[in-house]
Amino acid sequence: MSKKSAEISLAGMKISKDTETPLYRQLYDQFREMILDKRLRPGDRLPSTRSLSTETGISRTMITLSFEQLILEGYLVGKPGSGTFVAGTVPDHLTLAGKSATTRAKTKRRHFDLAKDVLPKEIISRNSNKEEIVPFQIGTPSLDLFPYRIWQQTGGQVLKKFKSFNLGYDDALGYWPLRQEIAGYLRQARAVKCETEQVIVVTGSQQGLNLIAECLLKKGDAVWMEDPGYHGAKFSFLNRGVKICPVPVEDDGLNISHAIKHCRGAKLAYVTPSHQFPLGVTLSLAKRLQLLDWAKRKNMWILEDDYDSEFRYEGRPLASLQGLDTEGCVIYSGTFSKVMYPGLRLAYLVLPSLEMVEEFKKVKAMMDRQSPILDQIILSRFMSEGHFLRHLRKMRLLYDERQQTFINAAKELVGNYLMIKPNAAGMNLTGWISKKIDLQKLKTEIKKQGLAIPFIRDYAMEFFNPRGMMFGYTAFTKYKIRTGLEKLRSCFEKSLL
Amino acid sequence: MSKKSAEISLAGMKISKDTETPLYRQLYDQFREMILDKRLRPGDRLPSTRSLSTETGISRTMITLSFEQLILEGYLVGKPGSGTFVAGTVPDHLTLAGKSATTRAKTKRRHFDLAKDVLPKEIISRNSNKEEIVPFQIGTPSLDLFPYRIWQQTGGQVLKKFKSFNLGYDDALGYWPLRQEIAGYLRQARAVKCETEQVIVVTGSQQGLNLIAECLLKKGDAVWMEDPGYHGAKFSFLNRGVKICPVPVEDDGLNISHAIKHCRGAKLAYVTPSHQFPLGVTLSLAKRLQLLDWAKRKNMWILEDDYDSEFRYEGRPLASLQGLDTEGCVIYSGTFSKVMYPGLRLAYLVLPSLEMVEEFKKVKAMMDRQSPILDQIILSRFMSEGHFLRHLRKMRLLYDERQQTFINAAKELVGNYLMIKPNAAGMNLTGWISKKIDLQKLKTEIKKQGLAIPFIRDYAMEFFNPRGMMFGYTAFTKYKIRTGLEKLRSCFEKSLL
């Protein structure tokens, strides 16, 4: 630090009083850059704040501030009585010679390989963008009829008393009053046997799936999956390194005998018994009992994903599979995304034992500590005040009506090309395409028209059924349904063989 | 179904008009139970709704409702013209003979093994319960001085216009205006070089750590970790099957030469350069450059966890390590838990390239699709209207004052047993315990007194420093600080050797 103590020149400093950057910050940036660029070397003495102030017209306070910061960060050292020097601790070979540290707009792009190899990329990437709700997007609630005013009032009441809630770290299992509401709702509406203690709140059903995969499955374990089936679940399992055993789906649900024959040692069965995704069939009572019996004898877990069974248009919602389980082998999963709005990201699991709850709690805490508190409080009030069930009833009537509208319009407009049957539940319909149609051509035309109509085969693993299509109808008015189907008709017409 | 078609008796049915359970539901439950219990057998004919109504006094509508549901679920079949029968499809050996399906309060507890083996259980479980804020809990903001009124107003405005936001699936990277605010704040306050596109919103910093572990690390990769260091990070790495290389921490931060000597092939270095957790030291400029140089030459990633550096009491906050990076090897991580409130669960990562952003996006979508939207909108407004910086300044002054209060009170009350120095940043202080004290005894006494004072060694891996303690002071008033320290004094007095 002593080899060269002459004061350095300020040539090349660009200080502007017109920019939004404070003066001390400009000084700091420029000195820092000069040090990193080697224009200032270890041991160089800086001018006194007084002379710098005279030279630049900047106040001594500003200059002192910038020096103090540079000293704090190790660029400069102050020696009482003799001045301020460039620090000697910046190793020569390490400085960023020849590079401008602050004016560099972009850093280099180092090559980067995702550390994963099991991800079916086409499936994930499809889901990670902002989604425009175009006909006939599946699984989308009618957001125009969400009870905004009540949600606003409920939210307002919660925010008014926000101080009285625990805003620190809460139980990783979720906000207790919300867990109570969920348990009460499930017992009453879904015939789920559960106590509040068995309910875990998760940040969306996808997190619930990951939690189950993390806690119950090891790499190499086998899992029965409905084929075609829900890609989000497949993805969580694949990500865990699990072996998927595709099981064909029949009119009365999963072909359990096929599964037993081909994959006896499965650790878990993933099922959507109330309303199979994507085909919309119901798992029959006989098969439910067969599945439970197998699970009991083979120590297999059953994951019942009850993603949209709140919407049942004939009779009451079907009782859950979980309600039939006497052996504690069913994990029940449900979500608020379909009933409330997807951006809420609140879902839940019901676990069969408190022992399991304790272990899941630790892993949930590792995932995101707990789900955010504000939405949980608002939702629990929305439920306890009866708004949730009212909203559900209203949507059930609306969706029933929209399904009728869709089916009638489809018969009229595309009946020649598409066979479509009513479905007693859920938010989607399955349509079967006439053999007169070139499927590849159709797919291209649908894309060109800006429609969102997935093919059943997009969800297939081994058992392809090429001629099925899926339609969401819940988010669309009569007008949108008709114009969407008119577009689809022109797609069909252009795809005739 | 034909072998025995006599009408069954209703003996044993318990229907009550006083409970909250609707009558049709009671009927449904009882019939279902009788079928599952084999009191009703396949082929049994049920009484007509008319005779049932006469016999029980329940309306025919209710009875019909319950029959319809049982038919839907496969328990009964309706034969036009001849009546309603117990279905023959319920296989004999599968029914739950001898068990009461609806009155069973609890299902069996099947034995359950968590599929994990790498989890350091003592670390996770400590974190997953609701936390009471007792002296001297670390890392806890002063929630009593949170700007509740402004948060309420901002939230109210957002809820009033809630319909105008995208409540469906949004970009998995987060709400764009929030990402803009974060990028602006980081550029200005933390000297982070970033564009909005580089910012990912995550559901708390723990999720950010998992995301990094999932995307950048493979099983068996090595990671440098500060020792003692942040257990949440260690946990995410262990969960990924990564090998942790503990690196001792000195007065000027991580001993990089030690790390290079003992673990040359590390894939990532986890560092807290602004304010090391838990020791509170700052990584010197020379070491920052040494670390960046090594990362550049060895293609190592650096994860800069800037968890509480907003709170700097001398000069301005230190510039980030990321701002010195010219090679795109630093991933920057920050959180709102410490500045706002922990239950908010919003944090962020800044990634060095858009290529990496695209890959992270897919994995974030797999984790929880996206972070919840309401909090993101409120926070973005809170920031854009200047409330965030104002709150930060207010808290900085408050915490500075509280640190003084703590240090003065500590000197007065426990100065004989504890050496404590001011810290220019952060939310915690480190104290060193006198050799006169029996540490095991002290630990027991602290627990007995209900104080929350972790020992530095709780965060150590290989390099134990048994006599350090950590104190959070930010959440406590002068009164609480004094009474807490008085309790601690009595702990010391009882632990004298």
Short mmCIF file of C-alpha atoms in Angstrom, two decimals, chain A residues 13-418:
data_model
loop_
_atom_site.label_atom_id
_atom_site.label_comp_id
_atom_site.label_asym_id
_atom_site.label_seq_id
_atom_site.Cartn_x
_atom_site.Cartn_y
_atom_site.Cartn_z
CA MET A 13 -15.14 10.23 -14.28
CA LYS A 14 -18.61 10.89 -15.58
CA ILE A 15 -20.89 12.41 -12.99
CA SER A 16 -24.29 13.63 -14.03
CA LYS A 17 -26.77 15.60 -11.96
CA ASP A 18 -29.62 14.86 -14.32
CA THR A 19 -30.05 11.14 -13.89
CA GLU A 20 -32.11 9.48 -11.17
CA THR A 21 -29.03 7.82 -9.71
CA PRO A 22 -27.98 9.64 -6.53
CA LEU A 23 -24.62 11.39 -6.75
CA TYR A 24 -22.97 9.32 -4.01
CA ARG A 25 -24.01 6.23 -5.91
CA GLN A 26 -22.51 7.50 -9.15
CA LEU A 27 -19.26 8.22 -7.34
CA TYR A 28 -19.34 4.80 -5.71
CA ASP A 29 -19.95 3.10 -9.06
CA GLN A 30 -17.16 4.95 -10.80
CA PHE A 31 -14.54 4.38 -8.10
CA ARG A 32 -15.53 0.74 -7.86
CA GLU A 33 -15.24 0.33 -11.59
CA MET A 34 -11.85 2.02 -11.68
CA ILE A 35 -10.58 -0.35 -9.00
CA LEU A 36 -11.94 -3.44 -10.69
CA ASP A 37 -10.64 -2.25 -14.06
CA LYS A 38 -7.18 -1.66 -12.57
CA ARG A 39 -7.25 2.01 -13.39
CA LEU A 40 -6.84 2.42 -9.63
CA ARG A 41 -4.28 0.06 -8.12
CA PRO A 42 -3.77 -1.19 -4.57
CA GLY A 43 -2.03 1.50 -2.60
CA ASP A 44 -3.22 4.39 -4.74
CA ARG A 45 -4.27 7.31 -2.60
CA LEU A 46 -7.58 8.97 -3.30
CA PRO A 47 -7.97 12.75 -3.27
CA SER A 48 -9.29 14.26 -0.05
CA THR A 49 -13.00 14.77 0.12
CA ARG A 50 -12.36 18.52 0.26
CA SER A 51 -10.38 18.65 -2.97
CA LEU A 52 -12.75 16.24 -4.70
CA SER A 53 -15.61 18.44 -3.70
CA THR A 54 -13.93 21.54 -5.09
CA GLU A 55 -13.00 19.77 -8.29
CA THR A 56 -16.37 18.20 -9.00
CA GLY A 57 -18.81 20.53 -7.32
CA ILE A 58 -20.29 17.60 -5.41
CA SER A 59 -20.89 18.08 -1.69
CA ARG A 60 -18.40 16.56 0.74
CA THR A 61 -21.27 14.65 2.40
CA MET A 62 -21.96 12.78 -0.83
CA ILE A 63 -18.29 12.03 -1.36
CA THR A 64 -17.88 10.82 2.21
CA LEU A 65 -20.91 8.58 1.82
CA SER A 66 -19.46 6.93 -1.27
CA PHE A 67 -16.06 6.45 0.41
CA GLU A 68 -17.64 4.93 3.48
CA GLN A 69 -19.50 2.44 1.38
CA LEU A 70 -16.37 1.50 -0.57
CA ILE A 71 -14.49 1.03 2.69
CA LEU A 72 -17.27 -1.15 4.07
CA GLU A 73 -17.19 -3.32 0.99
CA GLY A 74 -13.41 -3.64 1.05
CA TYR A 75 -12.45 -1.59 -2.00
CA LEU A 76 -10.81 1.20 -0.01
CA VAL A 77 -9.08 1.50 3.35
CA GLY A 78 -9.03 4.61 5.48
CA LYS A 79 -5.78 5.36 7.34
CA PRO A 80 -6.40 7.90 10.06
CA GLY A 81 -4.29 11.00 9.48
CA SER A 82 -3.00 10.08 6.04
CA GLY A 83 -6.05 9.61 3.82
CA THR A 84 -7.98 6.99 1.88
CA PHE A 85 -6.26 4.31 -0.21
CA VAL A 86 -7.20 1.58 -2.61
CA ALA A 87 -7.15 -1.61 -0.59
CA GLY A 88 -4.26 -3.99 -0.94
CA THR A 89 -6.43 -7.00 -0.29
CA VAL A 90 -7.81 -7.18 -3.79
CA PRO A 91 -5.62 -9.85 -5.34
CA ASP A 92 -4.04 -8.79 -8.59
CA HIS A 93 -4.90 -11.78 -10.69
CA LEU A 94 -8.49 -11.76 -9.57
CA THR A 95 -9.63 -8.30 -10.54
CA LEU A 96 -11.79 -8.00 -13.54
CA ALA A 97 -9.15 -6.30 -15.72
CA GLY A 98 -10.39 -4.94 -18.96
CA LYS A 99 -14.03 -5.35 -18.07
CA SER A 100 -16.42 -2.68 -17.06
CA ALA A 101 -18.13 -3.98 -13.96
CA THR A 102 -21.07 -1.65 -13.89
CA THR A 103 -21.74 -0.80 -17.52
CA ARG A 104 -21.78 -4.40 -18.69
CA ALA A 105 -25.41 -4.82 -19.66
CA LYS A 106 -25.34 -8.58 -19.74
CA THR A 107 -23.26 -11.28 -18.22
CA LYS A 108 -22.06 -14.19 -20.28
CA ARG A 109 -24.43 -17.04 -20.79
CA ARG A 110 -22.74 -20.04 -19.36
CA HIS A 111 -23.93 -23.26 -20.86
CA PHE A 112 -26.46 -24.92 -18.63
CA ASP A 113 -27.78 -28.46 -18.51
CA LEU A 114 -30.87 -29.20 -16.50
CA ALA A 115 -29.83 -31.82 -13.95
CA LYS A 116 -32.90 -33.88 -14.77
CA ASP A 117 -33.38 -36.52 -17.37
CA VAL A 118 -36.68 -38.14 -16.55
CA LEU A 119 -38.92 -35.16 -17.28
CA PRO A 120 -41.25 -35.60 -20.19
CA LYS A 121 -40.61 -32.05 -21.35
CA GLU A 122 -43.53 -31.78 -23.72
CA ILE A 123 -45.89 -32.35 -20.84
CA ILE A 124 -44.42 -29.86 -18.41
CA SER A 125 -43.79 -27.03 -20.77
CA ARG A 126 -47.36 -27.15 -22.00
CA ASN A 127 -48.51 -26.16 -18.58
CA SER A 128 -46.18 -23.44 -17.45
CA ASN A 129 -47.31 -20.46 -19.52
CA LYS A 130 -50.12 -18.07 -18.82
CA GLU A 131 -53.25 -19.69 -20.20
CA GLU A 132 -55.76 -17.78 -22.28
CA ILE A 133 -59.19 -19.25 -21.76
CA VAL A 134 -60.24 -20.18 -25.29
CA PRO A 135 -62.89 -22.73 -26.29
CA PHE A 136 -62.87 -25.51 -25.23
CA GLN A 137 -60.22 -25.35 -22.57
CA ILE A 138 -60.82 -28.13 -20.05
CA GLY A 139 -61.16 -27.90 -16.28
CA THR A 140 -61.68 -24.14 -16.18
CA PRO A 141 -64.32 -22.69 -13.87
CA SER A 142 -66.65 -19.95 -15.02
CA LEU A 143 -64.64 -17.06 -13.60
CA ASP A 144 -67.16 -14.47 -14.80
CA LEU A 145 -69.62 -15.83 -12.23
CA PHE A 146 -67.23 -16.06 -9.32
CA PRO A 147 -68.77 -14.30 -6.27
CA TYR A 148 -66.35 -11.37 -6.44
CA ARG A 149 -68.36 -9.13 -4.16
CA ILE A 150 -68.53 -11.70 -1.36
CA TRP A 151 -64.88 -12.64 -1.80
CA GLN A 152 -64.03 -8.94 -1.58
CA GLN A 153 -66.10 -8.49 1.58
CA THR A 154 -64.66 -11.60 3.21
CA GLY A 155 -61.14 -10.58 2.23
CA GLY A 156 -61.78 -7.06 3.51
CA GLN A 157 -62.91 -8.37 6.90
CA VAL A 158 -59.83 -10.56 7.17
CA LEU A 159 -57.47 -7.73 6.21
CA LYS A 160 -59.16 -5.43 8.70
CA LYS A 161 -58.28 -7.82 11.51
CA PHE A 162 -55.07 -9.03 9.91
CA LYS A 163 -53.01 -8.16 12.96
CA SER A 164 -54.93 -10.64 15.08
CA PHE A 165 -53.83 -13.65 13.00
CA ASN A 166 -50.58 -15.55 13.23
CA LEU A 167 -48.54 -14.07 10.38
CA GLY A 168 -45.36 -15.79 11.51
CA TYR A 169 -44.64 -19.41 10.81
CA ASP A 170 -47.80 -21.44 11.24
CA ASP A 171 -48.32 -25.19 11.38
CA ALA A 172 -46.96 -26.67 8.14
CA LEU A 173 -50.18 -28.69 7.86
CA GLY A 174 -52.20 -25.55 7.23
CA TYR A 175 -54.47 -23.03 8.94
CA TRP A 176 -56.48 -24.97 11.51
CA PRO A 177 -59.90 -23.36 10.87
CA LEU A 178 -59.52 -24.09 7.15
CA ARG A 179 -58.65 -27.70 7.90
CA GLN A 180 -61.79 -27.87 10.05
CA GLU A 181 -63.95 -26.51 7.25
CA ILE A 182 -62.46 -28.93 4.73
CA ALA A 183 -63.01 -31.91 7.03
CA GLY A 184 -66.62 -30.88 7.66
CA TYR A 185 -67.30 -30.36 3.98
CA LEU A 186 -65.78 -33.69 2.98
CA ARG A 187 -67.66 -35.65 5.63
CA GLN A 188 -70.94 -34.11 4.63
CA ALA A 189 -70.66 -33.77 0.86
CA ARG A 190 -68.21 -36.49 -0.14
CA ALA A 191 -68.80 -39.19 2.50
CA VAL A 192 -65.13 -38.99 3.36
CA LYS A 193 -64.35 -40.36 6.81
CA CYS A 194 -62.06 -37.84 8.38
CA GLU A 195 -61.14 -35.75 11.35
CA THR A 196 -59.59 -32.30 11.06
CA GLU A 197 -56.22 -33.72 12.12
CA GLN A 198 -56.08 -35.88 8.98
CA VAL A 199 -56.34 -32.93 6.59
CA ILE A 200 -53.24 -31.28 5.10
CA VAL A 201 -53.53 -28.04 3.16
CA VAL A 202 -51.22 -27.93 0.13
CA THR A 203 -50.29 -25.25 -2.39
CA GLY A 204 -52.35 -26.75 -5.22
CA SER A 205 -53.03 -30.39 -6.02
CA GLN A 206 -49.78 -30.71 -7.95
CA GLN A 207 -47.89 -30.14 -4.72
CA GLY A 208 -50.08 -32.75 -3.07
CA LEU A 209 -49.07 -35.24 -5.75
CA ASN A 210 -45.38 -34.44 -5.21
CA LEU A 211 -45.81 -34.78 -1.47
CA ILE A 212 -47.31 -38.24 -1.88
CA ALA A 213 -44.63 -39.27 -4.35
CA GLU A 214 -41.89 -38.04 -2.00
CA CYS A 215 -43.33 -39.69 1.09
CA LEU A 216 -44.74 -42.97 -0.16
CA LEU A 217 -42.66 -43.91 -3.17
CA LYS A 218 -39.06 -44.85 -3.66
CA LYS A 219 -37.18 -44.80 -6.91
CA GLY A 220 -38.03 -47.95 -8.82
CA ASP A 221 -41.41 -48.52 -7.11
CA ALA A 222 -44.28 -49.35 -9.46
CA VAL A 223 -47.51 -47.34 -9.67
CA TRP A 224 -50.79 -48.24 -11.38
CA MET A 225 -52.06 -45.39 -13.49
CA GLU A 226 -55.27 -45.13 -15.44
CA ASP A 227 -54.47 -45.07 -19.16
CA PRO A 228 -55.40 -42.58 -20.51
CA GLY A 229 -54.81 -40.64 -17.32
CA TYR A 230 -53.88 -37.39 -15.66
CA HIS A 231 -50.50 -36.16 -16.92
CA GLY A 232 -49.85 -34.01 -13.82
CA ALA A 233 -49.82 -37.16 -11.69
CA LYS A 234 -47.71 -39.06 -14.19
CA PHE A 235 -45.21 -36.25 -14.10
CA SER A 236 -44.89 -36.24 -10.31
CA PHE A 237 -44.36 -40.00 -10.33
CA LEU A 238 -41.81 -39.91 -13.15
CA ASN A 239 -39.96 -37.13 -11.40
CA ARG A 240 -39.66 -39.43 -8.38
CA GLY A 241 -38.12 -42.12 -10.56
CA VAL A 242 -41.13 -44.38 -10.27
CA LYS A 243 -42.13 -47.06 -12.79
CA ILE A 244 -45.55 -46.34 -14.27
CA CYS A 245 -47.82 -49.33 -15.02
CA PRO A 246 -50.49 -48.15 -17.45
CA VAL A 247 -53.87 -49.80 -16.81
CA PRO A 248 -56.61 -49.60 -19.44
CA VAL A 249 -59.87 -47.85 -18.53
CA GLU A 250 -63.22 -49.42 -19.38
CA ASP A 251 -66.79 -48.19 -19.12
CA ASP A 252 -66.87 -49.08 -15.44
CA GLY A 253 -63.38 -47.72 -14.74
CA LEU A 254 -59.91 -49.14 -14.33
CA ASN A 255 -59.38 -52.75 -15.47
CA ILE A 256 -58.16 -53.99 -12.13
CA SER A 257 -57.70 -57.60 -13.23
CA HIS A 258 -55.37 -56.37 -15.97
CA ALA A 259 -53.43 -54.36 -13.42
CA ILE A 260 -53.13 -57.31 -11.05
CA LYS A 261 -52.01 -59.57 -13.87
CA HIS A 262 -49.37 -57.20 -15.24
CA CYS A 263 -48.14 -55.38 -12.19
CA ARG A 264 -48.68 -57.36 -9.01
CA GLY A 265 -46.16 -55.53 -6.90
CA ALA A 266 -47.42 -51.96 -7.33
CA LYS A 267 -46.83 -49.73 -4.32
CA LEU A 268 -49.63 -47.31 -5.16
CA ALA A 269 -52.64 -47.02 -7.45
CA TYR A 270 -53.56 -43.58 -8.75
CA VAL A 271 -57.29 -43.40 -9.52
CA THR A 272 -60.01 -40.88 -10.32
CA PRO A 273 -62.98 -43.05 -9.34
CA SER A 274 -65.80 -40.51 -9.30
CA HIS A 275 -65.13 -39.14 -12.76
CA GLN A 276 -62.19 -40.63 -14.58
CA PHE A 277 -59.78 -38.17 -16.16
CA PRO A 278 -60.01 -37.87 -19.14
CA LEU A 279 -62.72 -40.36 -20.12
CA GLY A 280 -65.33 -39.33 -17.56
CA VAL A 281 -66.41 -42.85 -16.52
CA THR A 282 -67.18 -43.91 -12.93
CA LEU A 283 -65.44 -46.73 -11.12
CA SER A 284 -68.14 -49.30 -10.35
CA LEU A 285 -68.87 -50.46 -6.82
CA ALA A 286 -67.66 -53.97 -7.64
CA LYS A 287 -64.34 -52.62 -8.88
CA ARG A 288 -64.04 -50.29 -5.91
CA LEU A 289 -64.31 -53.23 -3.57
CA GLN A 290 -61.94 -55.27 -5.72
CA LEU A 291 -59.40 -52.46 -5.62
CA LEU A 292 -59.71 -52.02 -1.85
CA ASP A 293 -59.36 -55.75 -1.33
CA TRP A 294 -56.18 -55.90 -3.40
CA ALA A 295 -54.76 -52.87 -1.62
CA LYS A 296 -55.45 -54.49 1.70
CA ARG A 297 -53.90 -57.82 0.80
CA LYS A 298 -50.84 -56.40 -0.98
CA ASN A 299 -50.19 -53.43 1.26
CA MET A 300 -50.73 -51.11 -1.69
CA TRP A 301 -51.71 -47.46 -1.27
CA ILE A 302 -54.62 -45.99 -3.21
CA LEU A 303 -54.52 -42.34 -4.16
CA GLU A 304 -58.06 -41.15 -4.87
CA ASP A 305 -57.90 -37.92 -6.85
CA ASP A 306 -61.37 -36.40 -6.54
CA TYR A 307 -60.52 -33.42 -8.71
CA ASP A 308 -63.94 -32.34 -9.99
CA SER A 309 -66.60 -34.58 -8.50
CA GLU A 310 -68.29 -31.68 -6.73
CA PHE A 311 -70.03 -31.17 -10.03
CA ARG A 312 -72.54 -34.00 -10.28
CA TYR A 313 -75.67 -33.26 -12.26
CA GLU A 314 -77.71 -36.40 -11.59
CA GLY A 315 -78.49 -37.24 -7.99
CA ARG A 316 -76.00 -36.34 -5.31
CA PRO A 317 -72.23 -36.50 -5.74
CA LEU A 318 -71.03 -40.10 -5.58
CA ALA A 319 -69.64 -41.21 -2.26
CA SER A 320 -65.87 -41.32 -2.20
CA LEU A 321 -63.80 -44.48 -2.43
CA GLN A 322 -62.13 -43.34 0.76
CA GLY A 323 -65.45 -43.73 2.59
CA LEU A 324 -65.45 -47.45 1.79
CA ASP A 325 -61.92 -48.02 3.04
CA THR A 326 -61.73 -49.91 6.31
CA GLU A 327 -58.00 -50.58 6.20
CA GLY A 328 -56.53 -47.10 6.03
CA CYS A 329 -55.04 -47.54 2.60
CA VAL A 330 -56.70 -44.64 0.76
CA ILE A 331 -55.23 -41.16 0.50
CA TYR A 332 -57.85 -38.70 -0.63
CA SER A 333 -56.98 -35.61 -2.69
CA GLY A 334 -59.18 -32.65 -3.60
CA THR A 335 -58.72 -29.12 -4.85
CA PHE A 336 -60.26 -25.65 -4.74
CA SER A 337 -58.87 -24.71 -8.16
CA LYS A 338 -61.89 -26.08 -9.97
CA VAL A 339 -64.55 -24.72 -7.65
CA MET A 340 -62.98 -21.36 -6.78
CA TYR A 341 -60.25 -20.17 -9.18
CA PRO A 342 -56.99 -21.79 -10.30
CA GLY A 343 -54.76 -18.90 -9.14
CA LEU A 344 -55.85 -19.57 -5.55
CA ARG A 345 -53.50 -22.59 -5.41
CA LEU A 346 -55.17 -24.28 -2.47
CA ALA A 347 -55.84 -27.99 -2.32
CA TYR A 348 -55.85 -30.67 0.36
CA LEU A 349 -55.04 -34.26 1.19
CA VAL A 350 -56.76 -36.52 3.71
CA LEU A 351 -54.37 -39.09 5.14
CA PRO A 352 -55.45 -42.35 6.76
CA SER A 353 -53.37 -42.10 9.95
CA LEU A 354 -51.93 -39.47 12.23
CA GLU A 355 -48.59 -41.24 12.02
CA MET A 356 -48.58 -40.52 8.29
CA VAL A 357 -49.68 -36.93 8.91
CA GLU A 358 -46.62 -36.36 11.09
CA GLU A 359 -44.26 -37.55 8.37
CA PHE A 360 -46.01 -35.66 5.58
CA LYS A 361 -45.81 -32.54 7.71
CA LYS A 362 -42.03 -32.65 7.74
CA VAL A 363 -41.80 -33.07 4.00
CA LYS A 364 -44.40 -30.36 3.37
CA ALA A 365 -42.30 -28.05 5.55
CA MET A 366 -39.31 -28.87 3.40
CA MET A 367 -41.23 -28.07 0.22
CA ASP A 368 -42.50 -24.58 1.03
CA ARG A 369 -42.72 -24.45 4.84
CA GLN A 370 -46.50 -23.86 4.73
CA SER A 371 -49.05 -22.54 2.26
CA PRO A 372 -49.56 -18.74 2.31
CA ILE A 373 -51.79 -17.61 5.14
CA LEU A 374 -54.03 -14.84 3.72
CA ASP A 375 -55.87 -16.98 1.19
CA GLN A 376 -56.29 -19.74 3.76
CA ILE A 377 -57.97 -17.38 6.21
CA ILE A 378 -60.25 -15.85 3.58
CA LEU A 379 -61.27 -19.26 2.25
CA SER A 380 -61.99 -20.66 5.71
CA ARG A 381 -64.37 -17.75 6.38
CA PHE A 382 -65.92 -18.04 2.95
CA MET A 383 -66.69 -21.67 3.82
CA SER A 384 -67.83 -21.17 7.39
CA GLU A 385 -70.29 -18.49 6.31
CA GLY A 386 -71.90 -20.88 3.85
CA HIS A 387 -70.73 -19.08 0.71
CA PHE A 388 -68.78 -22.04 -0.54
CA LEU A 389 -71.74 -24.43 -0.67
CA ARG A 390 -73.95 -21.71 -2.17
CA HIS A 391 -71.38 -21.01 -4.87
CA LEU A 392 -71.03 -24.72 -5.55
CA ARG A 393 -74.79 -25.15 -5.96
CA LYS A 394 -74.97 -22.16 -8.28
CA MET A 395 -72.11 -23.46 -10.41
CA ARG A 396 -73.61 -26.94 -10.48
CA LEU A 397 -76.82 -25.58 -11.99
CA LEU A 398 -74.92 -23.36 -14.40
CA TYR A 399 -72.61 -26.13 -15.60
CA ASP A 400 -75.52 -28.53 -16.01
CA GLU A 401 -77.21 -25.96 -18.22
CA ARG A 402 -73.99 -25.29 -20.14
CA GLN A 403 -73.49 -28.98 -20.73
CA GLN A 404 -76.99 -29.16 -22.24
CA THR A 405 -76.24 -26.13 -24.35
CA PHE A 406 -72.99 -27.65 -25.52
CA ILE A 407 -74.51 -31.02 -26.37
CA ASN A 408 -77.43 -29.53 -28.25
CA ALA A 409 -75.21 -27.16 -30.19
CA ALA A 410 -72.73 -29.96 -30.91
CA LYS A 411 -75.47 -32.20 -32.27
CA GLU A 412 -76.69 -29.40 -34.48
CA LEU A 413 -73.34 -28.07 -35.67
CA VAL A 414 -70.89 -31.00 -35.66
CA GLY A 415 -73.22 -33.98 -35.19
CA ASN A 416 -72.10 -35.41 -38.53
CA TYR A 417 -68.51 -35.65 -37.41
CA LEU A 418 -68.63 -36.10 -33.68
#
